[in-house]
Amino acid sequence: EEIGMHFLHEMRNKQSITLNLETEKGREILKKLAANADVLIENAAPGQFDAWGIGYRQLSKANPRLIYCWVGQKGQWGPDKDRPGELEPTAQCACGFTHGTGFPKSFGGVPTRSGLWMCDHVGGTTAAMGIITALIYREQTSRKGQFIEATGAEAVIRINDYNWAWYGMDGSIRPRYGNWDLAINIYAVNPVVDGYLMVGGGHDRLWYRIWKTVGKDRPDIEELIVLDKDLRVVTNRVSHYAQVKTYTALCEWGKDNTRQEAEDKLLSEEVASGGVLFIDEVAEYAHFKYRGHVNVIDDALYGKVLYGTSPIFAEKTPARLKWIGRPIGYDNRDVYPRLLGYTKKDLNSLSKEGVI
């Protein structure tokens, strides 16, 4: 069975079984599995599991301690619940994120969705927090499970930061502004000789340190900015005119510096800065390698595979990688005999019937 690259990393430490819920036998097997489960997570179409008799209403009767989590993009109820195609890309567009990402129209830009499955990741993280909360509540208070719903689009709505403040105060819509920031100048990714460099200078101390750094190489550029009366007050620097002048000047300095040269010079003045790294550079980045965030697993099925490790360090509960995503159904012959007592003959029969 072929396995996608994304699947390898997202399904780490998980056992892989198959179960055809479109069959009556498949649904009966799920009921048996759920009878002793702590958590069930599903993302079928809204109402589908209820229609099959395996929704929270039905399963919680057999297992009152069950925590049942539905994940999707817009939810199981509401006017759009039955619209087709409510998947990750449409969720990014529906929540306001895509409109606010990318270069402005005047720069030739268009709304730009995240290259990563951001709604799935943010929505999934939200679901995990909800499940952990429900587990704690069950163990400490109720002794019973509950139904949880977490969606990708609505999770990103939550983190759309000051878009809501803008619109709530005067009805204005925060526009796209590319790598520039509408509230801070300087706070952007800037071109240099061999790529791009992030520079942050949102207050006077950092602002003048940036131009002091630039002035060591190009005093003419430092004077151009520092002597401009319109740039002396921090709130005046966020106008479009001010940002165009500022970043034009910084780019003029950047064209004579590599990422490392520019970063070293800025850091010598304690200015927040860092190069935009390619993935091959991340894999060899000394800091991440030292902390163990990029590693190689010698997997029994796939051989050596490069992966990003857990972002969490925990003294008492350290994360560990046992295996990466397994082929579909790889663990059928372990899970079903162990949890339901099925024999090899039972599994062969279910396989022939298309149940597993």
Coordinates of C-alpha atoms in Angstrom, one line a residue:
E1 CA 0.0 0.0 0.0
E2 CA 1.5 3.3 -1.0
I3 CA 1.8 6.0 1.7
G4 CA 1.9 9.7 1.2
M5 CA 4.8 11.8 2.5
H6 CA 2.5 13.8 4.7
F7 CA 0.9 10.7 6.1
L8 CA 4.3 9.4 7.3
H9 CA 4.8 12.3 9.6
E10 CA 1.2 13.0 10.8
M11 CA 0.5 9.4 11.7
R12 CA 3.6 8.9 13.9
N13 CA 3.1 6.5 16.9
K14 CA -0.4 5.5 15.6
Q15 CA -1.6 2.0 14.8
S16 CA -3.2 1.7 11.5
I17 CA -6.4 -0.4 11.0
T18 CA -9.1 -0.5 8.4
L19 CA -12.8 -0.6 9.0
N20 CA -15.5 -0.1 6.3
L21 CA -18.3 1.8 8.1
E22 CA -20.5 1.7 5.1
T23 CA -21.2 -1.9 6.0
E24 CA -23.4 -3.1 8.8
K25 CA -20.7 -5.4 10.2
G26 CA -18.2 -2.5 10.1
R27 CA -20.5 -0.3 12.2
E28 CA -21.1 -3.2 14.7
I29 CA -17.4 -3.6 15.1
L30 CA -17.0 0.2 15.8
K31 CA -19.6 -0.1 18.5
K32 CA -17.6 -2.9 20.1
L33 CA -14.4 -0.8 19.9
A34 CA -16.1 2.3 21.3
A35 CA -17.5 0.4 24.2
N36 CA -14.2 0.5 26.1
A37 CA -12.6 3.6 24.4
D38 CA -11.7 6.8 26.2
V39 CA -11.9 9.0 23.0
L40 CA -13.3 8.7 19.5
I41 CA -12.5 11.3 16.9
E42 CA -14.3 11.4 13.5
N43 CA -14.6 13.8 10.6
A44 CA -17.4 12.3 8.5
A45 CA -20.0 14.6 6.9
P46 CA -22.2 16.3 9.5
G47 CA -24.8 13.8 10.8
Q48 CA -23.4 10.8 8.9
F49 CA -22.4 8.9 12.0
D50 CA -25.8 9.6 13.6
A51 CA -27.5 8.3 10.5
W52 CA -25.5 5.1 10.7
G53 CA -26.3 4.6 14.4
I54 CA -22.8 5.2 15.6
G55 CA -22.9 8.9 16.6
Y56 CA -22.4 10.2 20.1
R57 CA -26.1 9.8 21.0
Q58 CA -25.9 6.0 20.4
L59 CA -22.3 5.2 21.5
S60 CA -22.6 7.1 24.8
K61 CA -25.4 4.9 25.9
A62 CA -23.1 1.9 25.7
N63 CA -20.1 3.8 27.1
P64 CA -21.2 6.9 29.2
R65 CA -17.5 7.7 29.8
L66 CA -16.8 8.1 26.0
I67 CA -15.4 11.5 24.9
Y68 CA -16.6 11.9 21.3
C69 CA -14.9 14.6 19.2
W70 CA -16.0 15.7 15.7
V71 CA -13.5 17.7 13.7
G72 CA -14.2 19.5 10.4
Q73 CA -14.1 22.9 8.8
K74 CA -17.3 24.7 9.6
G75 CA -19.2 22.5 12.0
Q76 CA -22.1 20.0 12.1
W77 CA -24.8 22.6 12.6
G78 CA -25.6 25.9 11.0
P79 CA -26.7 27.1 7.5
D80 CA -23.6 25.8 5.7
K81 CA -23.4 22.4 7.4
D82 CA -24.5 20.4 4.3
R83 CA -22.5 22.3 1.7
P84 CA -20.2 20.0 -0.2
G85 CA -16.5 20.7 -0.4
E86 CA -16.0 22.1 3.1
L87 CA -12.4 21.1 3.2
E88 CA -9.2 22.8 4.4
P89 CA -8.5 25.2 1.5
T90 CA -12.1 26.5 1.6
A91 CA -11.8 26.9 5.4
Q92 CA -8.8 29.1 5.0
C93 CA -10.7 31.3 2.6
A94 CA -13.9 31.4 4.7
C95 CA -12.3 32.5 8.0
G96 CA -10.6 35.8 6.7
F97 CA -7.1 34.4 6.8
T98 CA -6.5 34.2 3.1
H99 CA -7.9 37.7 2.4
G100 CA -5.4 39.2 4.8
T101 CA -2.4 37.2 3.6
G102 CA -0.2 38.1 0.6
F103 CA 0.9 41.3 -1.0
P104 CA -1.6 44.2 -1.5
K105 CA -3.4 44.6 -4.8
S106 CA -1.3 47.8 -5.6
F107 CA 1.8 45.6 -5.5
G108 CA 0.3 43.0 -7.8
G109 CA -0.6 40.7 -5.0
V110 CA -3.6 38.4 -4.6
P111 CA -5.2 36.7 -1.6
T112 CA -2.8 33.9 -0.6
R113 CA -3.6 30.8 1.4
S114 CA -1.0 29.1 3.6
G115 CA 1.1 26.5 1.9
L116 CA 0.7 24.3 5.0
W117 CA -2.7 22.8 6.0
M118 CA -3.1 25.6 8.6
C119 CA -6.8 25.1 9.4
D120 CA -6.3 21.4 9.8
H121 CA -3.4 21.9 12.2
V122 CA -4.9 24.8 14.2
G123 CA -8.3 23.0 14.3
G124 CA -6.6 19.7 15.3
T125 CA -4.7 21.4 18.1
T126 CA -7.9 23.0 19.3
A127 CA -9.6 19.6 19.3
A128 CA -6.7 18.1 21.3
M129 CA -7.1 20.8 23.9
G130 CA -10.8 20.2 24.1
I131 CA -10.3 16.5 24.5
I132 CA -7.7 16.9 27.3
T133 CA -10.1 19.4 29.0
A134 CA -12.9 16.8 28.8
L135 CA -10.7 14.0 30.1
I136 CA -9.7 16.1 33.1
Y137 CA -13.4 17.1 33.7
R138 CA -14.4 13.5 33.5
E139 CA -11.8 12.2 35.9
Q140 CA -12.1 15.0 38.4
T141 CA -15.8 16.1 38.3
S142 CA -18.4 14.3 36.2
R143 CA -17.2 10.7 35.8
K144 CA -18.9 10.9 32.4
G145 CA -17.8 11.7 28.8
Q146 CA -19.1 14.4 26.5
F147 CA -19.5 15.6 22.9
I148 CA -16.9 18.0 21.5
E149 CA -16.8 19.8 18.2
A150 CA -13.7 21.6 16.9
T151 CA -13.5 23.2 13.4
G152 CA -10.6 24.5 11.3
A153 CA -12.2 27.7 10.0
E154 CA -13.5 28.8 13.5
A155 CA -10.2 28.0 15.1
V156 CA -8.4 30.4 12.8
I157 CA -11.2 33.0 13.3
R158 CA -10.1 32.9 17.0
I159 CA -6.5 33.8 16.1
N160 CA -7.2 36.6 13.6
D161 CA -5.8 39.0 16.2
Y162 CA -6.5 42.6 15.6
N163 CA -8.6 42.1 12.5
W164 CA -11.5 42.1 14.9
A165 CA -10.3 45.2 16.7
W166 CA -10.1 47.1 13.4
Y167 CA -13.5 46.1 12.2
G168 CA -15.1 46.3 15.6
M169 CA -14.0 49.9 16.2
D170 CA -14.9 51.6 12.9
G171 CA -15.8 49.0 10.3
S172 CA -12.5 49.1 8.5
I173 CA -11.0 45.9 7.0
R174 CA -7.3 45.1 7.7
P175 CA -5.8 45.0 4.2
R176 CA -3.1 42.7 2.9
Y177 CA 0.4 44.2 3.4
G178 CA 2.8 41.5 2.3
N179 CA 5.8 41.1 4.5
W180 CA 5.3 44.5 6.1
D181 CA 3.3 45.1 9.2
L182 CA 0.5 47.7 9.5
A183 CA 1.2 48.4 13.1
I184 CA 5.0 48.2 13.3
N185 CA 7.8 49.7 11.2
I186 CA 10.4 48.0 10.9
Y187 CA 9.0 44.5 11.3
A188 CA 9.4 42.6 8.0
V189 CA 11.3 40.2 5.8
N190 CA 13.8 42.1 3.7
P191 CA 15.9 41.0 0.6
V192 CA 19.7 40.6 1.0
V193 CA 22.3 39.3 -1.4
D194 CA 21.6 35.5 -0.9
G195 CA 18.0 35.5 0.2
Y196 CA 15.9 37.2 2.9
L197 CA 16.3 38.5 6.4
M198 CA 13.7 39.2 9.1
V199 CA 14.3 42.5 11.0
G200 CA 12.3 43.7 14.0
G201 CA 12.4 47.2 15.3
G202 CA 9.0 48.2 16.7
H203 CA 10.2 50.8 19.2
D204 CA 12.7 53.7 19.4
R205 CA 15.5 51.7 21.0
L206 CA 15.6 49.1 18.2
W207 CA 14.7 51.7 15.5
Y208 CA 17.8 53.7 16.2
R209 CA 20.0 50.7 16.6
I210 CA 18.9 49.4 13.2
W211 CA 20.0 52.7 11.6
K212 CA 23.2 52.8 13.7
T213 CA 24.0 49.4 12.2
V214 CA 23.3 50.5 8.7
G215 CA 25.2 53.8 9.2
K216 CA 28.5 51.9 9.9
D217 CA 28.4 50.8 6.2
R218 CA 26.2 53.6 4.7
P219 CA 26.1 56.8 6.8
D220 CA 24.2 58.4 4.0
I221 CA 21.3 56.0 4.5
E222 CA 21.3 56.5 8.3
E223 CA 21.1 60.3 7.9
L224 CA 18.3 59.9 5.3
I225 CA 16.1 58.1 7.9
V226 CA 17.3 59.6 11.2
L227 CA 17.1 63.2 10.1
D228 CA 13.6 62.8 8.6
K229 CA 11.2 64.6 11.0
D230 CA 8.3 62.6 9.8
L231 CA 10.0 59.4 11.1
R232 CA 10.9 60.6 14.6
V233 CA 7.6 59.6 16.3
V234 CA 7.0 55.8 16.4
T235 CA 3.3 56.1 15.5
N236 CA 4.1 58.2 12.4
R237 CA 6.3 55.5 11.0
V238 CA 3.5 53.2 10.2
S239 CA 2.0 55.3 7.3
H240 CA 2.5 53.8 3.9
Y241 CA 4.8 56.7 2.9
A242 CA 7.0 56.0 5.9
Q243 CA 7.1 52.3 5.3
V244 CA 8.0 52.7 1.6
K245 CA 10.9 55.1 2.5
T246 CA 12.1 52.9 5.3
Y247 CA 12.2 49.6 3.5
T248 CA 13.6 51.1 0.4
A249 CA 16.5 52.4 2.5
L250 CA 17.0 49.1 4.3
C251 CA 17.0 47.2 1.0
E252 CA 19.7 49.5 -0.3
W253 CA 21.9 48.5 2.6
G254 CA 20.8 44.8 2.3
K255 CA 22.0 44.5 -1.3
D256 CA 25.6 44.6 -0.1
N257 CA 25.2 42.1 2.7
T258 CA 24.5 38.3 2.8
R259 CA 22.0 37.0 5.4
Q260 CA 24.8 36.0 7.8
E261 CA 26.6 39.3 7.4
A262 CA 23.5 41.4 7.9
E263 CA 22.4 39.2 10.9
D264 CA 25.8 39.5 12.6
K265 CA 25.9 43.2 12.2
L266 CA 22.4 43.7 13.5
L267 CA 22.8 41.3 16.4
S268 CA 26.0 43.1 17.4
E269 CA 23.7 46.1 18.2
E270 CA 21.1 43.7 19.8
V271 CA 18.6 44.1 17.1
A272 CA 16.1 41.1 16.6
S273 CA 16.9 39.6 13.3
G274 CA 17.3 36.2 11.5
G275 CA 17.7 34.8 8.0
V276 CA 14.8 33.1 6.2
L277 CA 16.1 29.5 6.0
F278 CA 15.5 27.0 3.3
I279 CA 14.5 23.5 4.5
D280 CA 17.9 22.1 3.8
E281 CA 19.4 24.8 6.0
V282 CA 16.9 24.1 8.8
A283 CA 17.9 20.4 8.7
E284 CA 21.6 21.4 9.3
Y285 CA 20.9 24.4 11.6
A286 CA 23.3 23.9 14.5
H287 CA 20.8 25.2 17.2
F288 CA 18.0 22.9 16.1
K289 CA 20.3 19.9 15.7
Y290 CA 21.8 20.5 19.2
R291 CA 18.3 20.6 20.7
G292 CA 17.3 17.5 18.8
H293 CA 14.5 19.1 16.8
V294 CA 15.6 17.6 13.5
N295 CA 16.4 13.9 13.5
V296 CA 16.5 10.7 11.5
I297 CA 14.6 7.6 12.4
D298 CA 15.7 4.2 11.0
D299 CA 12.2 2.8 10.5
A300 CA 11.6 -0.9 10.1
L301 CA 9.4 -0.4 7.1
Y302 CA 11.0 2.6 5.3
G303 CA 14.6 2.8 6.4
K304 CA 16.1 6.1 7.3
V305 CA 13.6 9.0 7.3
L306 CA 14.3 12.6 8.2
Y307 CA 11.6 14.2 10.5
G308 CA 10.9 17.1 12.8
T309 CA 10.7 15.9 16.4
S310 CA 8.2 16.9 19.1
P311 CA 8.3 20.7 19.9
I312 CA 7.7 19.9 23.6
F313 CA 10.4 19.2 26.2
A314 CA 8.9 17.7 29.4
E315 CA 10.9 16.6 32.4
K316 CA 8.5 13.9 33.5
T317 CA 6.8 13.0 30.3
P318 CA 9.3 13.3 27.4
A319 CA 8.0 12.7 23.9
R320 CA 9.4 9.8 21.9
L321 CA 9.0 8.5 18.4
K322 CA 8.3 4.8 18.2
W323 CA 7.4 4.6 14.5
I324 CA 6.2 6.8 11.7
G325 CA 3.0 6.4 9.6
R326 CA 2.3 2.8 8.8
P327 CA 0.6 1.3 5.7
I328 CA -3.2 1.2 5.7
G329 CA -4.4 -1.8 7.8
Y330 CA -0.9 -2.7 8.9
D331 CA -2.1 -3.3 12.5
N332 CA -5.3 -5.1 11.8
R333 CA -3.8 -8.4 13.0
D334 CA -2.7 -6.9 16.2
V335 CA -5.5 -4.6 17.2
Y336 CA -8.6 -6.7 16.4
P337 CA -7.3 -9.9 18.2
R338 CA -6.1 -7.9 21.2
L339 CA -9.2 -5.8 21.7
L340 CA -12.0 -7.9 20.3
G341 CA -10.5 -11.4 20.4
Y342 CA -10.8 -12.0 16.7
T343 CA -9.0 -15.0 15.2
K344 CA -7.0 -15.1 12.0
K345 CA -10.0 -16.9 10.4
D346 CA -12.3 -14.1 11.5
L347 CA -10.0 -11.5 10.0
N348 CA -9.7 -13.3 6.7
S349 CA -13.5 -13.6 6.5
L350 CA -14.0 -9.9 7.3
S351 CA -11.3 -9.0 4.7
K352 CA -13.1 -11.1 2.0
E353 CA -16.4 -9.4 2.8
G354 CA -14.8 -5.9 2.4
V355 CA -15.3 -5.0 6.1
I356 CA -11.6 -4.6 6.9

